[in-house]
Coordinates of C-alpha atoms in Angstrom, one line a residue:
M1 CA -55.1 35.8 25.3
S2 CA -52.2 37.3 27.1
A3 CA -51.0 33.6 28.2
V4 CA -50.6 32.9 25.0
V5 CA -48.6 36.2 23.7
M6 CA -46.5 35.5 26.8
S7 CA -45.8 31.5 25.7
R8 CA -45.0 32.8 22.0
G9 CA -42.3 35.6 24.0
R10 CA -41.0 33.0 25.8
A11 CA -40.5 30.8 22.8
A12 CA -39.0 34.0 20.8
T13 CA -36.2 34.7 23.1
R14 CA -33.1 32.7 22.5
V15 CA -31.3 31.0 25.2
K16 CA -27.5 32.7 25.5
E17 CA -25.1 30.2 25.3
P18 CA -22.0 30.3 28.0
V19 CA -18.8 32.0 26.8
V20 CA -17.3 28.2 27.5
D21 CA -19.3 26.7 25.1
R22 CA -19.1 29.5 22.6
V23 CA -15.1 29.6 22.8
F24 CA -15.6 25.5 22.4
L25 CA -17.6 25.2 19.5
I26 CA -15.5 28.2 17.7
G27 CA -11.9 25.6 18.5
V28 CA -13.9 22.5 17.1
Y29 CA -14.5 24.9 14.0
V30 CA -10.9 25.8 13.6
L31 CA -9.4 22.7 14.5
L32 CA -12.0 20.8 11.8
A33 CA -10.7 23.8 9.3
V34 CA -7.4 23.0 10.0
F35 CA -7.6 19.2 9.3
L36 CA -9.2 20.4 6.2
V37 CA -7.0 22.4 5.0
I38 CA -4.7 19.3 5.5
V39 CA -6.3 16.8 3.8
L40 CA -7.4 18.8 0.8
L41 CA -3.9 20.5 0.1
P42 CA -1.9 17.4 -0.8
L43 CA -4.9 16.5 -2.7
W44 CA -4.5 20.0 -4.9
Y45 CA -1.4 20.0 -4.9
I46 CA -1.2 16.5 -7.2
L47 CA -4.7 17.8 -9.5
V48 CA -2.4 21.4 -10.3
S49 CA 0.6 19.4 -10.8
S50 CA -0.8 16.5 -13.3
V51 CA -2.5 19.7 -15.2
S52 CA 0.8 21.3 -15.2
S53 CA 4.3 21.2 -17.9
P54 CA 6.5 18.8 -17.2
A55 CA 9.7 21.2 -16.8
A56 CA 7.8 23.0 -14.1
V57 CA 7.2 19.9 -12.1
S58 CA 10.6 19.1 -12.1
A59 CA 11.6 22.2 -11.1
G60 CA 9.5 22.0 -8.2
K61 CA 7.6 25.5 -9.4
V62 CA 4.1 24.2 -8.8
F63 CA 1.8 24.5 -5.5
L64 CA -0.9 26.1 -5.5
W65 CA -1.8 26.7 -9.5
P66 CA -1.2 24.8 -12.5
V67 CA 2.0 26.1 -14.6
E68 CA 2.2 25.6 -18.2
F69 CA -0.9 24.0 -18.5
T70 CA -1.6 20.9 -20.3
W71 CA -2.9 17.8 -20.7
R72 CA -0.1 15.9 -21.8
G73 CA 0.2 13.7 -18.6
Y74 CA -3.7 12.4 -19.1
E75 CA -2.9 12.0 -23.2
T76 CA 0.2 9.8 -22.6
V77 CA -1.8 8.0 -19.8
L78 CA -5.0 7.6 -21.4
T79 CA -3.2 6.3 -24.8
N80 CA -0.6 3.9 -23.1
S81 CA -2.6 0.2 -23.8
K82 CA -0.6 -1.3 -20.9
I83 CA -2.6 1.5 -18.5
L84 CA -5.6 0.8 -20.3
L85 CA -5.8 -2.9 -19.6
G86 CA -4.1 -3.0 -16.2
F87 CA -7.7 -0.3 -15.4
A88 CA -9.6 -3.1 -17.1
N89 CA -7.8 -5.7 -14.7
S90 CA -8.7 -3.8 -12.0
V91 CA -12.3 -2.9 -12.4
F92 CA -12.5 -7.1 -13.3
Y93 CA -10.7 -7.6 -10.3
T94 CA -12.5 -5.3 -7.6
V95 CA -16.0 -5.8 -9.2
V96 CA -15.9 -9.9 -9.4
G97 CA -13.8 -10.0 -6.1
T98 CA -16.5 -7.6 -3.7
I99 CA -19.5 -9.9 -5.1
V100 CA -17.4 -12.7 -4.2
S101 CA -16.5 -11.2 -1.1
V102 CA -19.3 -9.9 0.4
A103 CA -21.1 -13.3 -0.3
L104 CA -19.0 -15.4 1.5
T105 CA -18.6 -12.8 4.0
V106 CA -22.3 -13.0 4.5
M107 CA -22.4 -17.0 4.5
L108 CA -19.9 -17.1 6.9
A109 CA -21.1 -14.2 9.6
Y110 CA -25.3 -15.4 9.1
P111 CA -24.8 -18.8 10.7
L112 CA -22.1 -17.4 12.9
S113 CA -24.6 -15.0 14.5
R114 CA -27.2 -17.5 15.2
A115 CA -26.8 -18.1 18.7
N116 CA -28.8 -22.0 18.3
F117 CA -25.5 -23.1 15.8
V118 CA -24.0 -25.4 17.5
G119 CA -19.9 -24.9 17.6
G120 CA -20.8 -21.4 16.8
K121 CA -18.5 -19.6 19.7
F122 CA -15.2 -22.2 18.8
L123 CA -15.5 -21.5 15.0
T124 CA -15.9 -17.1 15.7
G125 CA -12.9 -17.8 17.9
A126 CA -11.0 -19.7 14.8
V127 CA -12.1 -17.0 12.6
V128 CA -10.5 -14.0 15.1
F129 CA -7.4 -16.6 15.6
T130 CA -6.5 -16.1 11.8
M131 CA -6.3 -12.6 12.3
L132 CA -3.8 -12.4 15.3
F133 CA -2.0 -15.2 13.3
A134 CA -1.2 -16.0 10.1
G135 CA 0.3 -18.8 7.9
G136 CA 2.8 -16.1 6.0
L137 CA 4.2 -15.4 2.6
I138 CA 5.6 -18.8 2.0
P139 CA 2.5 -21.4 2.9
T140 CA 0.0 -19.2 1.2
Y141 CA 2.2 -19.2 -2.1
L142 CA 2.4 -22.7 -2.3
V143 CA -1.1 -23.5 -1.4
V144 CA -1.9 -21.2 -4.0
Q145 CA 0.6 -22.8 -6.6
E146 CA -1.2 -26.2 -5.1
L147 CA -4.6 -25.2 -5.7
G148 CA -3.2 -23.8 -9.9
L149 CA -4.2 -20.7 -9.3
L150 CA -0.8 -19.3 -10.3
D151 CA -1.1 -16.7 -13.4
T152 CA -4.7 -16.9 -13.1
R153 CA -7.4 -13.8 -12.1
W154 CA -8.3 -15.7 -9.1
A155 CA -5.3 -15.6 -7.5
L156 CA -5.9 -12.6 -7.1
I157 CA -9.3 -12.9 -5.4
I158 CA -9.9 -16.5 -4.0
P159 CA -6.7 -16.1 -1.1
K160 CA -7.8 -13.0 0.4
A161 CA -11.9 -13.3 -0.4
V162 CA -12.4 -13.0 3.2
A163 CA -11.3 -10.8 5.6
V164 CA -11.4 -10.8 9.7
W165 CA -12.7 -7.3 10.1
P166 CA -15.2 -7.4 7.5
A167 CA -16.5 -10.8 8.6
I168 CA -17.0 -9.6 12.8
L169 CA -18.8 -6.5 11.5
A170 CA -21.7 -8.7 9.5
I171 CA -21.9 -11.0 12.7
T172 CA -22.5 -8.3 14.9
F173 CA -25.3 -6.8 13.2
F174 CA -26.6 -10.4 12.7
R175 CA -26.6 -10.1 16.4
T176 CA -27.4 -6.6 17.4
S177 CA -29.8 -5.5 14.6
V178 CA -31.9 -7.9 13.3
P179 CA -34.5 -8.9 16.6
D180 CA -34.9 -12.5 17.5
E181 CA -38.7 -11.7 17.1
V182 CA -38.0 -11.6 13.0
Y183 CA -36.5 -15.2 13.1
E184 CA -39.3 -16.5 15.3
A185 CA -41.7 -14.7 12.6
A186 CA -40.6 -16.1 10.0
R187 CA -40.1 -19.6 11.5
I188 CA -43.9 -19.9 12.0
D189 CA -44.8 -18.6 8.6
G190 CA -42.6 -21.7 7.3
A191 CA -39.6 -20.1 5.8
S192 CA -36.2 -22.0 5.6
E193 CA -33.1 -20.5 6.9
L194 CA -31.9 -19.3 3.2
R195 CA -35.0 -17.8 2.7
I196 CA -35.1 -16.0 6.1
L197 CA -30.8 -14.6 4.5
W198 CA -32.2 -13.6 1.5
Q199 CA -35.9 -12.1 2.3
V200 CA -35.8 -10.7 5.8
V201 CA -32.3 -10.4 6.8
L202 CA -30.4 -8.6 3.9
P203 CA -33.2 -6.4 3.1
L204 CA -32.2 -5.4 6.5
A205 CA -28.4 -5.2 6.1
K206 CA -27.9 -3.3 3.5
P207 CA -25.6 -0.5 5.5
M208 CA -23.9 -3.6 6.6
I209 CA -23.1 -4.7 2.9
A210 CA -21.9 -1.3 1.9
V211 CA -19.8 -0.7 4.3
I212 CA -17.9 -4.3 3.9
A213 CA -18.6 -3.5 -0.2
L214 CA -16.8 -0.6 0.3
M215 CA -13.7 -1.8 2.5
Y216 CA -13.2 -4.7 -0.1
A217 CA -13.5 -2.8 -3.1
I218 CA -10.3 -0.6 -1.7
V219 CA -8.4 -3.3 -1.5
Q220 CA -8.7 -5.0 -4.5
W221 CA -8.2 -1.9 -6.2
N222 CA -5.2 -0.5 -3.9
S223 CA -3.7 -3.9 -3.9
Y224 CA -0.5 -4.7 -6.3
F225 CA 1.6 -7.3 -4.0
D226 CA -0.8 -10.7 -4.7
A227 CA -0.3 -9.6 -8.5
L228 CA 3.8 -9.2 -8.0
I229 CA 4.1 -12.4 -6.3
Y230 CA 1.3 -14.6 -8.1
L231 CA 1.2 -13.2 -12.0
R232 CA 3.6 -13.6 -14.4
D233 CA 1.2 -12.5 -17.6
D234 CA 1.3 -9.1 -17.9
T235 CA -2.1 -8.9 -19.4
L236 CA -3.3 -9.7 -16.4
Y237 CA -1.7 -7.0 -14.4
P238 CA -4.0 -5.2 -12.1
L239 CA -3.4 -0.9 -12.9
Q240 CA -1.6 -0.3 -9.7
L241 CA 0.9 -2.7 -10.6
V242 CA 1.5 -1.3 -14.2
L243 CA 2.0 1.9 -12.4
R244 CA 4.4 0.6 -10.9
N245 CA 6.7 -1.0 -13.0
I246 CA 6.3 2.7 -15.2
L247 CA 7.4 4.6 -12.5
I248 CA 9.5 2.3 -10.5
L249 CA 11.2 0.1 -13.1
N250 CA 11.5 2.0 -16.3
N251 CA 14.7 3.2 -15.7
D252 CA 16.4 2.4 -18.9
A253 CA 17.1 6.0 -20.1
G254 CA 19.8 4.8 -23.0
T255 CA 22.8 7.6 -24.1
D256 CA 21.1 10.3 -25.1
V257 CA 21.3 13.0 -22.1
A258 CA 18.3 15.0 -23.2
A259 CA 16.3 12.7 -24.2
A260 CA 16.6 11.2 -20.9
I261 CA 15.9 14.6 -19.0
E262 CA 12.8 14.3 -21.1
R263 CA 11.7 11.3 -20.0
Q264 CA 12.6 11.8 -16.3
Q265 CA 10.5 15.0 -17.0
L266 CA 7.8 13.0 -18.1
A267 CA 7.8 10.3 -15.2
N268 CA 7.7 12.9 -12.7
L269 CA 4.5 14.2 -14.5
L270 CA 3.0 11.1 -14.8
K271 CA 3.2 10.3 -11.3
Y272 CA 0.4 12.7 -10.2
S273 CA -1.8 12.0 -13.6
L274 CA -1.9 8.4 -12.8
I275 CA -2.8 9.0 -9.0
V276 CA -5.9 11.5 -10.2
V277 CA -6.7 8.1 -12.8
S278 CA -6.1 6.0 -10.0
T279 CA -8.1 7.8 -7.7
V280 CA -11.0 8.8 -9.6
P281 CA -13.3 4.9 -9.3
M282 CA -13.2 4.8 -5.6
L283 CA -14.3 8.6 -5.6
I284 CA -17.0 8.0 -8.1
I285 CA -18.6 5.2 -6.2
Y286 CA -18.2 6.7 -2.4
P287 CA -21.1 9.1 -2.8
F288 CA -23.0 6.4 -3.6
V289 CA -22.6 4.1 -0.7
A290 CA -21.9 7.5 1.6
K291 CA -25.3 7.3 3.6
Y292 CA -24.9 3.9 4.5
F293 CA -21.0 4.0 5.4
T294 CA -22.2 6.7 8.1
Q295 CA -24.9 4.2 9.4
G296 CA -22.4 0.9 9.2
L297 CA -20.0 2.8 11.0
V298 CA -22.4 2.8 15.0
L299 CA -22.5 -1.1 13.7
G300 CA -22.3 -2.8 17.2
A301 CA -22.4 0.6 19.4
V302 CA -23.6 0.8 22.5
K303 CA -27.3 2.3 21.9
G304 CA -29.1 4.0 24.9

């Protein structure tokens, strides 16, 4: 009985941490808090500026709280047909482009990850080589032109469908995270390579797929340079290119000074409203893949 009481007493006794460890831990928390403020402060400033009056934004009166609260910026954005069309185009490019990119990346990475694939090392080296040395803008444009993709939606999807870094992540995952015994058991059961990939490997690869899908989606959503080069039809413009044209190229103010000032003030307000509108979709998507993204960060890491 006394032994039980003594064991409980020891369990209840807290181990006192060394002073150095506590100071270090406090320093870590303070540093993380500083980084958090550095990251959140610009985001908060953009948000409060987007709901402040154009005059207050142009005068620099906005800092931590909205000045003369108004929804004018969002009303202007959401009633602009070009912005709504650009938003719809960006959704299409992001969804279709991500599906195509993930499918092609998996189709490339799976055979290269298998040790019995003839020429796998050479092809893997060729893939890595393209990350270090690219053909350049003009040769790429000529290829897109010869393929008949200019001024089509596929010009923003096919040329950058496969990126090297996501392919390397997928190859590493297939090599290190799927045991060879799984492949051998599936082959003994008479499964083909395609069936092994579809029914065995891909269900185990959800973290990896979520990571590379998020990478491709972010690149597609934020891309505007490819559209600037390959597209001439403004009905195909993605949101980012529409925003660029509104904020940078829309400088025709006419001769009316008062109208020019009002237009410039509204343009300054639209910058913040457009940033919020263009950022919201990615903020909505991220929580659904966050748990997989955290697991995917350690792909290829050394396990001990």
